[in-house]
C-alpha cells in the first residue's frame, strides 16, 4: 500500500486502521451475511485482543480483564449464544469518527447490525454501558429494554435521573 496516499493525522478523515481496513470490513460483512435469526436478547461489551507491542498508540490496559494489555474492541452479540454481530476497534481518544459517548457508540453498533427495526428487544450490558440516559434513549427511540448494573457514585447523579432505588450501606 502506498503510504503517500494516506490522510495526514491532523485530517478529520484520518483512519488509523487504514492498513487493515479492507480485512476488517470483509470480516464484518461476513459476520452480517451469516443468517442468524435475530433474537430478543442482545449483549454489548468490550473485548481485548492481546497485543504487547509499541507500534500502536491506542493499546489499552484493563486490569479487570483476563488479557490485561491489548487492543480494545466493542462488540454486539446475541446474549444466548455469544455470536458476534458487529464490532468496532477503539482507536483512542483521538478517533474523530465518534463523539465518545456510550449512547453514540451503542447507536452506531446497533444500526450497523440492523437491529434497530424490531421493538421489544433487551440489551444486556455491564456497568460501563448502563446509564439512565442510555436506558431512556433506547426505550424512547427503539422501545428496547436494558438489563445492567448501575453504580451510582454521587447523590447528585441519582437525583438528576430519578432512580427508583438508593445506594445500600456497606453492611447491607
Short mmCIF file of N, CA and C in Angstrom, two decimals, residues 3-78:
data_model
loop_
_atom_site.label_atom_id
_atom_site.label_comp_id
_atom_site.label_asym_id
_atom_site.label_seq_id
_atom_site.Cartn_x
_atom_site.Cartn_y
_atom_site.Cartn_z
N UNK A 3 2.02 4.61 1.13
CA UNK A 3 1.84 5.46 2.31
C UNK A 3 1.63 6.92 1.95
N UNK A 4 2.06 7.35 0.78
CA UNK A 4 1.90 8.75 0.41
C UNK A 4 0.45 9.13 0.14
N UNK A 5 -0.42 8.13 -0.06
CA UNK A 5 -1.84 8.40 -0.30
C UNK A 5 -2.65 8.49 0.98
N UNK A 6 -2.05 8.15 2.12
CA UNK A 6 -2.76 8.20 3.40
C UNK A 6 -3.05 9.64 3.79
N UNK A 7 -4.15 9.82 4.50
CA UNK A 7 -4.50 11.14 5.03
C UNK A 7 -3.55 11.50 6.17
N UNK A 8 -3.22 12.76 6.34
CA UNK A 8 -2.39 13.15 7.49
C UNK A 8 -3.16 13.01 8.80
N UNK A 9 -2.44 12.88 9.88
CA UNK A 9 -3.07 12.67 11.20
C UNK A 9 -3.98 13.82 11.57
N UNK A 10 -3.67 15.02 11.17
CA UNK A 10 -4.48 16.18 11.52
C UNK A 10 -5.79 16.25 10.73
N UNK A 11 -5.93 15.45 9.69
CA UNK A 11 -7.13 15.48 8.85
C UNK A 11 -8.30 14.81 9.58
N UNK A 12 -9.52 15.35 9.42
CA UNK A 12 -10.68 14.70 10.04
C UNK A 12 -11.02 13.35 9.39
N UNK A 13 -10.50 13.09 8.20
CA UNK A 13 -10.75 11.81 7.52
C UNK A 13 -9.65 10.79 7.80
N UNK A 14 -8.74 11.10 8.69
CA UNK A 14 -7.64 10.18 9.01
C UNK A 14 -8.19 8.90 9.63
N UNK A 15 -7.74 7.77 9.14
CA UNK A 15 -8.14 6.47 9.66
C UNK A 15 -6.90 5.74 10.14
N UNK A 16 -6.74 5.54 11.45
CA UNK A 16 -5.56 4.84 11.95
C UNK A 16 -5.50 3.37 11.54
N UNK A 17 -6.62 2.82 11.11
CA UNK A 17 -6.69 1.41 10.72
C UNK A 17 -6.67 1.25 9.19
N UNK A 18 -6.17 2.22 8.47
CA UNK A 18 -6.23 2.18 7.01
C UNK A 18 -5.52 0.96 6.43
N UNK A 19 -4.46 0.50 7.07
CA UNK A 19 -3.71 -0.65 6.55
C UNK A 19 -4.49 -1.97 6.66
N UNK A 20 -5.39 -2.05 7.61
CA UNK A 20 -6.15 -3.29 7.81
C UNK A 20 -7.65 -3.09 7.60
N UNK A 21 -8.06 -1.92 7.12
CA UNK A 21 -9.48 -1.61 6.97
C UNK A 21 -10.17 -2.59 6.02
N UNK A 22 -9.53 -2.97 4.94
CA UNK A 22 -10.15 -3.90 3.99
C UNK A 22 -10.46 -5.24 4.67
N UNK A 23 -9.50 -5.76 5.42
CA UNK A 23 -9.71 -7.04 6.11
C UNK A 23 -10.79 -6.92 7.18
N UNK A 24 -10.79 -5.82 7.94
CA UNK A 24 -11.81 -5.64 8.97
C UNK A 24 -13.20 -5.53 8.35
N UNK A 25 -13.31 -4.80 7.26
CA UNK A 25 -14.61 -4.67 6.59
C UNK A 25 -15.08 -6.00 5.98
N UNK A 26 -14.15 -6.79 5.45
CA UNK A 26 -14.51 -8.09 4.89
C UNK A 26 -15.02 -9.04 5.98
N UNK A 27 -14.36 -9.02 7.12
CA UNK A 27 -14.81 -9.85 8.25
C UNK A 27 -16.18 -9.40 8.72
N UNK A 28 -16.36 -8.07 8.82
CA UNK A 28 -17.65 -7.51 9.26
C UNK A 28 -18.78 -7.90 8.31
N UNK A 29 -18.55 -7.82 7.02
CA UNK A 29 -19.56 -8.22 6.05
C UNK A 29 -19.87 -9.70 6.15
N UNK A 30 -18.85 -10.52 6.39
CA UNK A 30 -19.07 -11.95 6.55
C UNK A 30 -19.90 -12.27 7.77
N UNK A 31 -19.67 -11.54 8.86
CA UNK A 31 -20.48 -11.76 10.07
C UNK A 31 -21.93 -11.37 9.84
N UNK A 32 -22.16 -10.30 9.09
CA UNK A 32 -23.53 -9.85 8.84
C UNK A 32 -24.25 -10.72 7.81
N UNK A 33 -23.50 -11.40 6.93
CA UNK A 33 -24.13 -12.26 5.92
C UNK A 33 -24.64 -13.56 6.51
N UNK A 34 -24.05 -13.99 7.59
CA UNK A 34 -24.50 -15.23 8.22
C UNK A 34 -25.94 -15.03 8.67
N UNK A 35 -26.78 -15.93 8.29
CA UNK A 35 -28.22 -15.76 8.53
C UNK A 35 -28.62 -16.29 9.90
N UNK A 36 -28.23 -15.58 10.92
CA UNK A 36 -28.68 -15.92 12.26
C UNK A 36 -30.01 -15.21 12.49
N UNK A 37 -30.94 -15.92 13.10
CA UNK A 37 -32.21 -15.27 13.38
C UNK A 37 -32.01 -14.34 14.57
N UNK A 38 -32.37 -13.09 14.37
CA UNK A 38 -32.20 -12.10 15.44
C UNK A 38 -33.18 -12.39 16.56
N UNK A 39 -32.65 -12.67 17.70
CA UNK A 39 -33.47 -12.99 18.85
C UNK A 39 -33.74 -11.74 19.66
N UNK A 40 -34.42 -11.94 20.77
CA UNK A 40 -34.83 -10.82 21.61
C UNK A 40 -33.68 -10.25 22.42
N UNK A 41 -32.75 -11.08 22.86
CA UNK A 41 -31.71 -10.65 23.78
C UNK A 41 -30.41 -10.37 23.04
N UNK A 42 -29.93 -9.12 23.18
CA UNK A 42 -28.69 -8.66 22.56
C UNK A 42 -27.76 -8.22 23.68
N UNK A 43 -26.48 -8.50 23.54
CA UNK A 43 -25.49 -8.10 24.54
C UNK A 43 -24.45 -7.18 23.92
N UNK A 44 -23.94 -6.25 24.71
CA UNK A 44 -22.87 -5.37 24.26
C UNK A 44 -21.79 -5.38 25.34
N UNK A 45 -20.55 -5.47 24.88
CA UNK A 45 -19.43 -5.50 25.82
C UNK A 45 -18.16 -5.16 25.08
N UNK A 46 -17.11 -4.95 25.82
CA UNK A 46 -15.81 -4.71 25.21
C UNK A 46 -14.95 -5.94 25.39
N UNK A 47 -14.06 -6.14 24.44
CA UNK A 47 -13.15 -7.27 24.46
C UNK A 47 -11.75 -6.75 24.20
N UNK A 48 -10.77 -7.59 24.47
CA UNK A 48 -9.37 -7.19 24.27
C UNK A 48 -8.70 -8.21 23.36
N UNK A 49 -7.99 -7.71 22.35
CA UNK A 49 -7.13 -8.55 21.53
C UNK A 49 -5.72 -8.37 22.07
N UNK A 50 -5.11 -9.46 22.48
CA UNK A 50 -3.81 -9.37 23.14
C UNK A 50 -2.77 -8.74 22.22
N UNK A 51 -2.11 -7.71 22.73
CA UNK A 51 -1.04 -7.04 21.99
C UNK A 51 -0.13 -6.34 23.00
N UNK A 52 1.15 -6.62 22.91
CA UNK A 52 2.11 -6.04 23.85
C UNK A 52 3.15 -5.17 23.15
N UNK A 53 3.01 -4.93 21.86
CA UNK A 53 4.00 -4.17 21.12
C UNK A 53 3.92 -2.67 21.38
N UNK A 54 4.76 -1.93 20.66
CA UNK A 54 4.81 -0.49 20.83
C UNK A 54 4.43 0.26 19.56
N UNK A 55 4.06 -0.43 18.51
CA UNK A 55 3.77 0.23 17.24
C UNK A 55 2.40 0.90 17.24
N UNK A 56 1.51 0.50 18.12
CA UNK A 56 0.15 1.03 18.17
C UNK A 56 0.03 1.92 19.39
N UNK A 57 -0.49 3.12 19.18
CA UNK A 57 -0.57 4.10 20.26
C UNK A 57 -1.79 3.89 21.16
N UNK A 58 -2.77 3.14 20.71
CA UNK A 58 -4.01 3.03 21.48
C UNK A 58 -4.14 1.69 22.21
N UNK A 59 -3.04 1.10 22.60
CA UNK A 59 -3.08 -0.12 23.41
C UNK A 59 -3.67 0.24 24.77
N UNK A 60 -4.63 -0.57 25.21
CA UNK A 60 -5.33 -0.32 26.45
C UNK A 60 -4.84 -1.26 27.55
N UNK A 61 -4.93 -0.79 28.78
CA UNK A 61 -4.65 -1.61 29.94
C UNK A 61 -5.94 -1.70 30.74
N UNK A 62 -6.46 -2.92 30.86
CA UNK A 62 -7.70 -3.14 31.60
C UNK A 62 -7.45 -4.23 32.64
N UNK A 63 -7.22 -3.83 33.89
CA UNK A 63 -6.85 -4.81 34.91
C UNK A 63 -7.94 -5.83 35.24
N UNK A 64 -9.19 -5.52 34.96
CA UNK A 64 -10.27 -6.45 35.29
C UNK A 64 -10.43 -7.56 34.25
N UNK A 65 -9.80 -7.43 33.11
CA UNK A 65 -9.93 -8.43 32.05
C UNK A 65 -8.87 -9.52 32.20
N UNK A 66 -9.14 -10.68 31.61
CA UNK A 66 -8.20 -11.78 31.63
C UNK A 66 -6.94 -11.41 30.85
N UNK A 67 -7.11 -10.79 29.69
CA UNK A 67 -6.00 -10.25 28.92
C UNK A 67 -5.91 -8.78 29.30
N UNK A 68 -4.83 -8.39 29.93
CA UNK A 68 -4.76 -7.05 30.51
C UNK A 68 -4.28 -5.98 29.54
N UNK A 69 -3.40 -6.29 28.61
CA UNK A 69 -2.90 -5.33 27.63
C UNK A 69 -3.35 -5.74 26.24
N UNK A 70 -3.84 -4.78 25.47
CA UNK A 70 -4.21 -5.12 24.12
C UNK A 70 -5.04 -4.05 23.44
N UNK A 71 -5.64 -4.42 22.34
CA UNK A 71 -6.46 -3.52 21.54
C UNK A 71 -7.91 -3.75 21.94
N UNK A 72 -8.58 -2.67 22.34
CA UNK A 72 -9.96 -2.77 22.79
C UNK A 72 -10.90 -2.81 21.59
N UNK A 73 -11.86 -3.73 21.64
CA UNK A 73 -12.85 -3.88 20.59
C UNK A 73 -14.23 -3.90 21.25
N UNK A 74 -15.13 -3.05 20.79
CA UNK A 74 -16.51 -3.05 21.27
C UNK A 74 -17.30 -4.02 20.41
N UNK A 75 -18.07 -4.92 21.04
CA UNK A 75 -18.78 -5.97 20.31
C UNK A 75 -20.26 -5.98 20.68
N UNK A 76 -21.09 -6.25 19.69
CA UNK A 76 -22.50 -6.54 19.90
C UNK A 76 -22.72 -7.97 19.46
N UNK A 77 -23.36 -8.76 20.33
CA UNK A 77 -23.57 -10.17 20.01
C UNK A 77 -24.92 -10.63 20.56
N UNK A 78 -25.31 -11.83 20.18
CA UNK A 78 -26.51 -12.43 20.76
C UNK A 78 -26.19 -12.87 22.17
#
